[in-house]
Amino acid sequence: MKDFEYFAPKTVEEALPLLSQYKGEAKIIAGGQSMLVIMRQELLAPEYVVDIKGISALDYMTYDESEGLRIGALTVHRAIEKSPTIQKHFKVLSEMETNLATIQTRNWGTIGGTLCHGDPAGDPVPVLMTLDAKLKLKSLSGERMVAMEGFSKDILEVDLEPDEMLIEIQVPVPRSHTGVAHEKLMVMQGDAGIVGAAVSITLKPGDGVCEDARIVISNAASIPLRVRKAEKSLIGKVINDQLLAEAGEAASAEADPPSDVHASAEYRREMVKVFVRRAAIRALERAKKG
Ligand SMILES: Cc1cc2nc3c(=O)[nH]c(=O)nc-3n(C[C@H](O)[C@H](O)[C@H](O)COP(=O)(O)OP(=O)(O)OC[C@H]3O[C@@H](n4cnc5c(N)ncnc54)[C@H](O)[C@@H]3O)c2cc1C
């Protein structure tokens, strides 16, 4: 690993001037679970490393019925997985975290680090996209809010300026009769998904017609991909087995999966069909419960 100058600010107010002063030459490190791998492989050799793990003010979760859920960027995966509030109001987030990596990685890796890393195989982004989450970004020039959808730009590339930090993830309270589920294909529990699918379904109370659907697939394109044709195949209809199969087919047609040592593109396309359908079945069951 190349030498670098190391800073360990304890507040956002200390971190932002460093990112501004060394804009383009400094890199943030949080839990280091992805960063250290990349630095060891010398794929990245920053002159300055700004270690934000000690900014305790960004380690929090709050929830209320009007504001929804707010998660500080430095909250570790394990805290999200184990939070009684998350388990009660956003069960899908806790379930997704249970299948993310090993306990060691979940104990140290942060939610902010995962989102900013921009890995198209990452699990949190598809789930947060189906939940319509927003991100608060901050630099010395001010704050901006961006939608989770659209934050990923390409493989390992996100909508983040070199002097910006992710501060908070905001998740609105889902409408009533909404069910959300996440499924991923793993060889062993905690493996990165060969493909993954997050599905949100909102039913009209009474007649059970699908009012809204959001479907996002992972590791099936260069970014977590919202598959709108698949969503359209469900909206305005009473969902049945045939429609679920059609949604899977549509998602697979919209996917542009890679071929790598883990799976061929053809296999991934087949698995997108299966996992979109599986996640949709569970989302539908949950939506029916109100
Ligand atoms: C063995 C292993 C298995 C894994 N399996 C999975 C899996 O199954 N599913 C999955 O989704 N992920 C998986 N991961 C990835 C893991 O989720 C991430 O490595 C980790 O959560 C990243 O968080 P971190 O705090 O360690 O970020 P770091 O590695 O410190 O940083 C990652 C990137 O984000 C940037 N960054 C970090 N925080 C901020 C911030 N607040 N503002 C701006 N930029 C920031 C850094 O500059 C860097 O570019 C796995 C990782 C390992 C090591």
Short mmCIF file of C-alpha atoms and ligand atoms in Angstrom, two decimals:
data_model
loop_
_atom_site.label_atom_id
_atom_site.label_comp_id
_atom_site.label_asym_id
_atom_site.label_seq_id
_atom_site.Cartn_x
_atom_site.Cartn_y
_atom_site.Cartn_z
CA MET A 1 0.00 0.00 0.00
CA LYS A 2 1.32 3.48 -0.86
CA ASP A 3 2.08 5.93 1.97
CA PHE A 4 -0.53 8.55 2.76
CA GLU A 5 -1.15 11.31 5.25
CA TYR A 6 -3.82 10.32 7.76
CA PHE A 7 -6.42 12.50 9.45
CA ALA A 8 -8.99 11.39 12.02
CA PRO A 9 -11.52 14.22 12.48
CA LYS A 10 -14.01 13.79 15.30
CA THR A 11 -16.73 16.05 13.87
CA VAL A 12 -18.26 16.81 10.47
CA GLU A 13 -17.05 20.40 10.93
CA GLU A 14 -13.46 19.13 11.17
CA ALA A 15 -13.81 16.67 8.27
CA LEU A 16 -15.29 18.99 5.61
CA PRO A 17 -12.41 21.52 5.54
CA LEU A 18 -9.96 18.64 5.03
CA LEU A 19 -11.99 17.32 2.09
CA SER A 20 -12.15 20.83 0.66
CA GLN A 21 -8.44 21.60 1.17
CA TYR A 22 -7.32 18.32 -0.41
CA LYS A 23 -10.16 18.05 -2.92
CA GLY A 24 -9.43 15.28 -5.41
CA GLU A 25 -6.40 14.02 -3.45
CA ALA A 26 -8.15 13.00 -0.24
CA LYS A 27 -10.34 9.95 0.21
CA ILE A 28 -12.75 9.22 3.03
CA ILE A 29 -12.42 5.96 4.92
CA ALA A 30 -15.19 4.80 7.26
CA GLY A 31 -15.17 1.11 8.25
CA GLY A 32 -12.52 0.43 5.59
CA GLN A 33 -14.13 -2.89 4.60
CA SER A 34 -14.08 -1.96 0.91
CA MET A 35 -11.54 0.88 0.94
CA LEU A 36 -8.71 -1.15 2.45
CA VAL A 37 -9.15 -3.91 -0.12
CA ILE A 38 -8.95 -1.38 -2.94
CA MET A 39 -5.96 0.41 -1.38
CA ARG A 40 -4.09 -2.83 -0.73
CA GLN A 41 -4.58 -3.77 -4.37
CA GLU A 42 -3.30 -0.27 -5.26
CA LEU A 43 -6.37 0.37 -7.38
CA LEU A 44 -6.57 3.59 -5.40
CA ALA A 45 -3.64 5.39 -3.78
CA PRO A 46 -4.89 8.57 -2.13
CA GLU A 47 -2.36 11.14 -0.87
CA TYR A 48 -4.61 11.90 2.11
CA VAL A 49 -6.96 9.61 3.99
CA VAL A 50 -9.74 11.16 6.08
CA ASP A 51 -10.90 8.57 8.62
CA ILE A 52 -14.44 9.53 9.64
CA LYS A 53 -15.17 6.47 11.76
CA GLY A 54 -14.69 8.53 14.94
CA ILE A 55 -17.48 11.01 14.09
CA SER A 56 -19.90 9.60 16.64
CA ALA A 57 -22.58 12.22 15.83
CA LEU A 58 -23.24 10.33 12.55
CA ASP A 59 -24.00 7.06 14.33
CA TYR A 60 -27.75 7.15 15.00
CA MET A 61 -31.20 5.94 13.98
CA THR A 62 -34.39 7.87 14.68
CA TYR A 63 -37.98 7.13 13.70
CA ASP A 64 -41.31 8.88 13.95
CA GLU A 65 -44.58 8.59 12.06
CA SER A 66 -44.24 11.95 10.27
CA GLU A 67 -40.49 12.19 9.61
CA GLY A 68 -39.98 8.49 8.93
CA LEU A 69 -36.63 6.83 9.47
CA ARG A 70 -33.29 8.68 9.62
CA ILE A 71 -30.04 6.76 9.69
CA GLY A 72 -26.69 8.46 10.26
CA ALA A 73 -24.12 7.54 7.61
CA LEU A 74 -21.77 5.98 10.16
CA THR A 75 -24.31 3.53 11.55
CA VAL A 76 -22.91 0.02 11.19
CA HIS A 77 -24.87 -2.73 9.43
CA ARG A 78 -25.16 -4.81 12.59
CA ALA A 79 -26.89 -1.95 14.44
CA ILE A 80 -29.48 -1.67 11.64
CA GLU A 81 -29.99 -5.43 11.61
CA LYS A 82 -30.55 -5.60 15.36
CA SER A 83 -32.55 -2.38 15.90
CA PRO A 84 -36.01 -3.12 17.37
CA THR A 85 -37.32 0.01 15.60
CA ILE A 86 -36.10 -1.23 12.23
CA GLN A 87 -37.43 -4.73 12.92
CA LYS A 88 -40.84 -3.26 13.73
CA HIS A 89 -41.22 -0.62 11.00
CA PHE A 90 -38.77 -1.67 8.23
CA LYS A 91 -38.41 -5.42 8.60
CA VAL A 92 -37.01 -5.71 5.08
CA LEU A 93 -33.96 -3.63 6.07
CA SER A 94 -33.21 -5.90 9.00
CA GLU A 95 -33.67 -9.02 6.83
CA MET A 96 -31.40 -7.59 4.12
CA GLU A 97 -28.70 -6.82 6.70
CA THR A 98 -28.87 -10.35 8.13
CA ASN A 99 -27.73 -11.65 4.73
CA LEU A 100 -25.07 -8.96 4.17
CA ALA A 101 -21.54 -10.27 4.60
CA THR A 102 -20.27 -11.78 7.86
CA ILE A 103 -20.98 -10.55 11.39
CA GLN A 104 -17.43 -9.14 11.52
CA THR A 105 -18.01 -7.01 8.43
CA ARG A 106 -21.48 -5.98 9.63
CA ASN A 107 -20.00 -4.92 12.98
CA TRP A 108 -17.51 -2.55 11.38
CA GLY A 109 -18.80 -1.64 7.90
CA THR A 110 -21.13 1.36 7.73
CA ILE A 111 -24.30 1.88 5.75
CA GLY A 112 -22.83 5.11 4.33
CA GLY A 113 -19.72 3.28 3.18
CA THR A 114 -21.77 0.70 1.29
CA LEU A 115 -23.84 3.33 -0.51
CA CYS A 116 -20.81 5.48 -1.44
CA HIS A 117 -18.76 2.48 -2.59
CA GLY A 118 -21.17 2.06 -5.51
CA ASP A 119 -20.92 -1.71 -5.92
CA PRO A 120 -23.74 -2.88 -8.25
CA ALA A 121 -23.88 -6.12 -6.21
CA GLY A 122 -24.51 -4.27 -2.93
CA ASP A 123 -27.70 -5.18 -1.07
CA PRO A 124 -28.79 -1.95 0.68
CA VAL A 125 -29.25 0.22 -2.44
CA PRO A 126 -32.03 -1.88 -4.10
CA VAL A 127 -33.94 -2.04 -0.81
CA LEU A 128 -33.53 1.68 -0.14
CA MET A 129 -34.63 2.44 -3.72
CA THR A 130 -37.84 0.48 -3.30
CA LEU A 131 -38.38 2.39 -0.03
CA ASP A 132 -37.90 5.70 -1.91
CA ALA A 133 -35.02 6.79 0.33
CA LYS A 134 -33.18 10.10 0.06
CA LEU A 135 -29.60 10.97 0.95
CA LYS A 136 -28.29 14.09 2.65
CA LEU A 137 -24.88 15.13 1.33
CA LYS A 138 -22.75 17.89 2.79
CA SER A 139 -19.67 19.88 1.78
CA LEU A 140 -18.29 23.27 2.81
CA SER A 141 -20.47 24.79 0.06
CA GLY A 142 -23.67 23.50 1.68
CA GLU A 143 -26.09 20.61 1.82
CA ARG A 144 -28.03 18.84 -0.90
CA MET A 145 -30.61 16.07 -0.93
CA VAL A 146 -30.51 13.41 -3.64
CA ALA A 147 -32.76 10.45 -4.29
CA MET A 148 -31.28 7.01 -3.64
CA GLU A 149 -32.52 6.22 -7.14
CA GLY A 150 -30.04 7.96 -9.43
CA PHE A 151 -27.20 8.08 -6.86
CA SER A 152 -25.40 5.15 -8.52
CA LYS A 153 -23.83 6.27 -11.79
CA ASP A 154 -21.71 3.32 -12.89
CA ILE A 155 -19.66 0.49 -11.39
CA LEU A 156 -18.05 1.98 -8.24
CA GLU A 157 -19.21 5.46 -9.28
CA VAL A 158 -21.78 7.54 -7.39
CA ASP A 159 -23.16 11.08 -7.47
CA LEU A 160 -20.75 12.41 -4.86
CA GLU A 161 -18.27 15.28 -5.27
CA PRO A 162 -14.74 14.63 -3.94
CA ASP A 163 -15.29 17.19 -1.13
CA GLU A 164 -18.74 15.87 -0.16
CA MET A 165 -19.74 13.52 2.63
CA LEU A 166 -22.85 11.43 2.96
CA ILE A 167 -24.42 12.50 6.24
CA GLU A 168 -27.82 10.81 6.53
CA ILE A 169 -30.22 8.39 4.86
CA GLN A 170 -33.90 9.34 5.07
CA VAL A 171 -36.65 6.78 4.52
CA PRO A 172 -40.31 7.87 4.41
CA VAL A 173 -43.03 5.88 6.15
CA PRO A 174 -44.46 3.50 3.52
CA ARG A 175 -48.12 3.91 2.57
CA SER A 176 -50.59 1.51 4.16
CA HIS A 177 -51.06 -1.83 2.39
CA THR A 178 -47.45 -1.76 1.22
CA GLY A 179 -45.25 -4.82 1.43
CA VAL A 180 -41.51 -4.85 0.74
CA ALA A 181 -39.20 -7.85 0.41
CA HIS A 182 -35.62 -8.57 -0.62
CA GLU A 183 -34.17 -11.82 -1.94
CA LYS A 184 -30.70 -12.62 -3.18
CA LEU A 185 -28.99 -15.63 -4.63
CA MET A 186 -26.11 -16.66 -2.37
CA VAL A 187 -23.97 -19.78 -2.43
CA MET A 188 -23.47 -19.40 1.33
CA GLN A 189 -25.27 -17.06 3.68
CA GLY A 190 -23.58 -13.65 3.69
CA ASP A 191 -22.07 -14.02 0.23
CA ALA A 192 -22.41 -11.09 -2.12
CA GLY A 193 -25.50 -11.74 -4.22
CA ILE A 194 -25.01 -13.39 -7.60
CA VAL A 195 -28.20 -11.46 -8.31
CA GLY A 196 -30.63 -9.79 -5.95
CA ALA A 197 -34.13 -8.32 -6.13
CA ALA A 198 -36.03 -5.88 -3.93
CA VAL A 199 -39.76 -5.45 -4.53
CA SER A 200 -42.30 -3.07 -3.04
CA ILE A 201 -46.01 -3.56 -3.73
CA THR A 202 -48.83 -1.25 -2.63
CA LEU A 203 -52.39 -2.57 -2.87
CA LYS A 204 -55.59 -0.55 -3.07
CA PRO A 205 -57.48 -1.27 0.14
CA GLY A 206 -60.59 -3.32 -0.53
CA ASP A 207 -60.24 -4.68 -4.05
CA GLY A 208 -56.59 -5.79 -3.85
CA VAL A 209 -55.59 -4.08 -7.10
CA CYS A 210 -51.87 -3.25 -7.27
CA GLU A 211 -51.68 0.54 -6.99
CA ASP A 212 -47.91 0.86 -7.09
CA ALA A 213 -44.90 -1.40 -7.55
CA ARG A 214 -41.17 -0.79 -7.40
CA ILE A 215 -38.74 -3.46 -8.48
CA VAL A 216 -34.96 -3.07 -8.30
CA ILE A 217 -32.42 -5.73 -9.24
CA SER A 218 -28.75 -5.94 -8.21
CA ASN A 219 -25.67 -7.40 -9.85
CA ALA A 220 -27.69 -7.55 -13.05
CA ALA A 221 -26.39 -4.32 -14.65
CA SER A 222 -23.65 -1.74 -14.00
CA ILE A 223 -25.86 -0.10 -11.34
CA PRO A 224 -28.74 -1.30 -9.17
CA LEU A 225 -31.45 -1.23 -11.81
CA ARG A 226 -35.09 -0.18 -11.46
CA VAL A 227 -37.00 -2.36 -13.94
CA ARG A 228 -39.96 -0.24 -14.93
CA LYS A 229 -41.50 -2.59 -17.51
CA ALA A 230 -41.67 -5.26 -14.83
CA GLU A 231 -43.33 -2.77 -12.46
CA LYS A 232 -45.85 -1.78 -15.16
CA SER A 233 -46.78 -5.41 -15.68
CA LEU A 234 -48.21 -5.43 -12.12
CA ILE A 235 -49.66 -1.93 -11.66
CA GLY A 236 -53.45 -1.61 -12.04
CA LYS A 237 -54.03 -5.36 -11.86
CA VAL A 238 -54.96 -7.98 -9.31
CA ILE A 239 -51.67 -9.83 -9.03
CA ASN A 240 -51.75 -13.56 -9.73
CA ASP A 241 -49.13 -16.24 -10.45
CA GLN A 242 -49.08 -15.52 -14.16
CA LEU A 243 -48.48 -11.79 -13.62
CA LEU A 244 -45.66 -12.56 -11.17
CA ALA A 245 -44.00 -14.76 -13.78
CA GLU A 246 -44.47 -12.00 -16.38
CA ALA A 247 -42.86 -9.46 -14.05
CA GLY A 248 -39.86 -11.78 -13.66
CA GLU A 249 -39.61 -12.19 -17.44
CA ALA A 250 -39.83 -8.43 -17.99
CA ALA A 251 -37.14 -7.74 -15.35
CA SER A 252 -34.88 -10.31 -16.97
CA ALA A 253 -35.33 -8.67 -20.38
CA GLU A 254 -34.45 -5.26 -18.91
CA ALA A 255 -31.34 -6.58 -17.13
CA ASP A 256 -27.87 -6.26 -18.64
CA PRO A 257 -25.98 -8.69 -16.41
CA PRO A 258 -22.23 -9.27 -16.34
CA SER A 259 -20.50 -12.59 -16.92
CA ASP A 260 -17.82 -13.31 -14.33
CA VAL A 261 -16.29 -16.14 -12.30
CA HIS A 262 -19.47 -16.41 -10.22
CA ALA A 263 -22.00 -16.75 -13.04
CA SER A 264 -22.59 -16.23 -16.73
CA ALA A 265 -24.86 -13.46 -17.97
CA GLU A 266 -27.36 -16.10 -19.18
CA TYR A 267 -27.53 -17.72 -15.74
CA ARG A 268 -28.00 -14.34 -14.09
CA ARG A 269 -30.85 -13.53 -16.51
CA GLU A 270 -32.59 -16.77 -15.53
CA MET A 271 -32.04 -16.07 -11.83
CA VAL A 272 -33.44 -12.54 -12.14
CA LYS A 273 -36.73 -14.15 -13.22
CA VAL A 274 -36.72 -16.43 -10.17
CA PHE A 275 -35.65 -13.87 -7.58
CA VAL A 276 -37.93 -11.05 -8.75
CA ARG A 277 -40.82 -13.49 -8.57
CA ARG A 278 -39.80 -14.74 -5.11
CA ALA A 279 -39.40 -11.24 -3.69
CA ALA A 280 -42.70 -10.17 -5.27
CA ILE A 281 -44.56 -13.11 -3.71
CA ARG A 282 -43.31 -12.11 -0.23
CA ALA A 283 -43.96 -8.41 -0.83
CA LEU A 284 -47.51 -9.24 -1.94
CA GLU A 285 -48.17 -11.38 1.15
CA ARG A 286 -47.00 -8.49 3.34
CA ALA A 287 -49.07 -5.91 1.43
CA LYS A 288 -52.20 -8.04 1.93
CA LYS A 289 -51.66 -7.86 5.70
CA GLY A 290 -51.96 -4.05 5.48
C1 LIG B 1 -15.94 -10.11 3.20
C2 LIG B 1 -16.94 -9.08 2.73
C3 LIG B 1 -18.20 -9.49 2.33
C4 LIG B 1 -19.14 -8.55 1.89
N1 LIG B 1 -20.39 -8.97 1.52
C5 LIG B 1 -21.33 -8.05 1.19
C6 LIG B 1 -22.66 -8.44 0.89
O1 LIG B 1 -23.03 -9.61 0.95
N2 LIG B 1 -23.55 -7.47 0.53
C7 LIG B 1 -23.20 -6.14 0.47
O2 LIG B 1 -24.04 -5.31 0.17
N3 LIG B 1 -21.95 -5.75 0.76
C8 LIG B 1 -21.00 -6.67 1.12
N4 LIG B 1 -19.75 -6.25 1.42
C9 LIG B 1 -19.40 -4.84 1.30
C10 LIG B 1 -19.60 -4.13 2.63
O3 LIG B 1 -20.98 -3.88 2.80
C11 LIG B 1 -18.85 -2.82 2.55
O4 LIG B 1 -17.48 -3.12 2.37
C12 LIG B 1 -18.92 -1.98 3.79
O5 LIG B 1 -20.20 -1.89 4.35
C13 LIG B 1 -18.49 -0.58 3.41
O6 LIG B 1 -18.61 0.25 4.53
P1 LIG B 1 -17.31 0.86 5.17
O7 LIG B 1 -17.77 1.72 6.28
O8 LIG B 1 -16.33 -0.20 5.50
O9 LIG B 1 -16.79 1.77 3.96
P2 LIG B 1 -15.29 2.05 3.47
O10 LIG B 1 -14.69 0.80 2.93
O11 LIG B 1 -14.52 2.75 4.52
O12 LIG B 1 -15.60 3.08 2.28
C14 LIG B 1 -16.22 2.63 1.10
C15 LIG B 1 -16.35 3.82 0.13
O13 LIG B 1 -17.28 4.76 0.61
C16 LIG B 1 -16.68 6.05 0.82
N5 LIG B 1 -17.32 6.56 2.03
C17 LIG B 1 -17.50 5.90 3.20
N6 LIG B 1 -18.29 6.61 4.03
C18 LIG B 1 -18.58 7.77 3.38
C19 LIG B 1 -19.37 8.91 3.71
N7 LIG B 1 -20.04 9.01 4.87
N8 LIG B 1 -19.45 9.92 2.81
C20 LIG B 1 -18.81 9.82 1.63
N9 LIG B 1 -18.08 8.76 1.24
C21 LIG B 1 -17.96 7.74 2.11
C22 LIG B 1 -15.18 5.78 0.90
O14 LIG B 1 -14.43 6.90 0.46
C23 LIG B 1 -15.05 4.61 -0.06
O15 LIG B 1 -15.04 5.07 -1.38
C24 LIG B 1 -18.79 -7.18 1.85
C25 LIG B 1 -17.50 -6.76 2.26
C26 LIG B 1 -16.59 -7.70 2.71
C27 LIG B 1 -15.23 -7.22 3.16
#
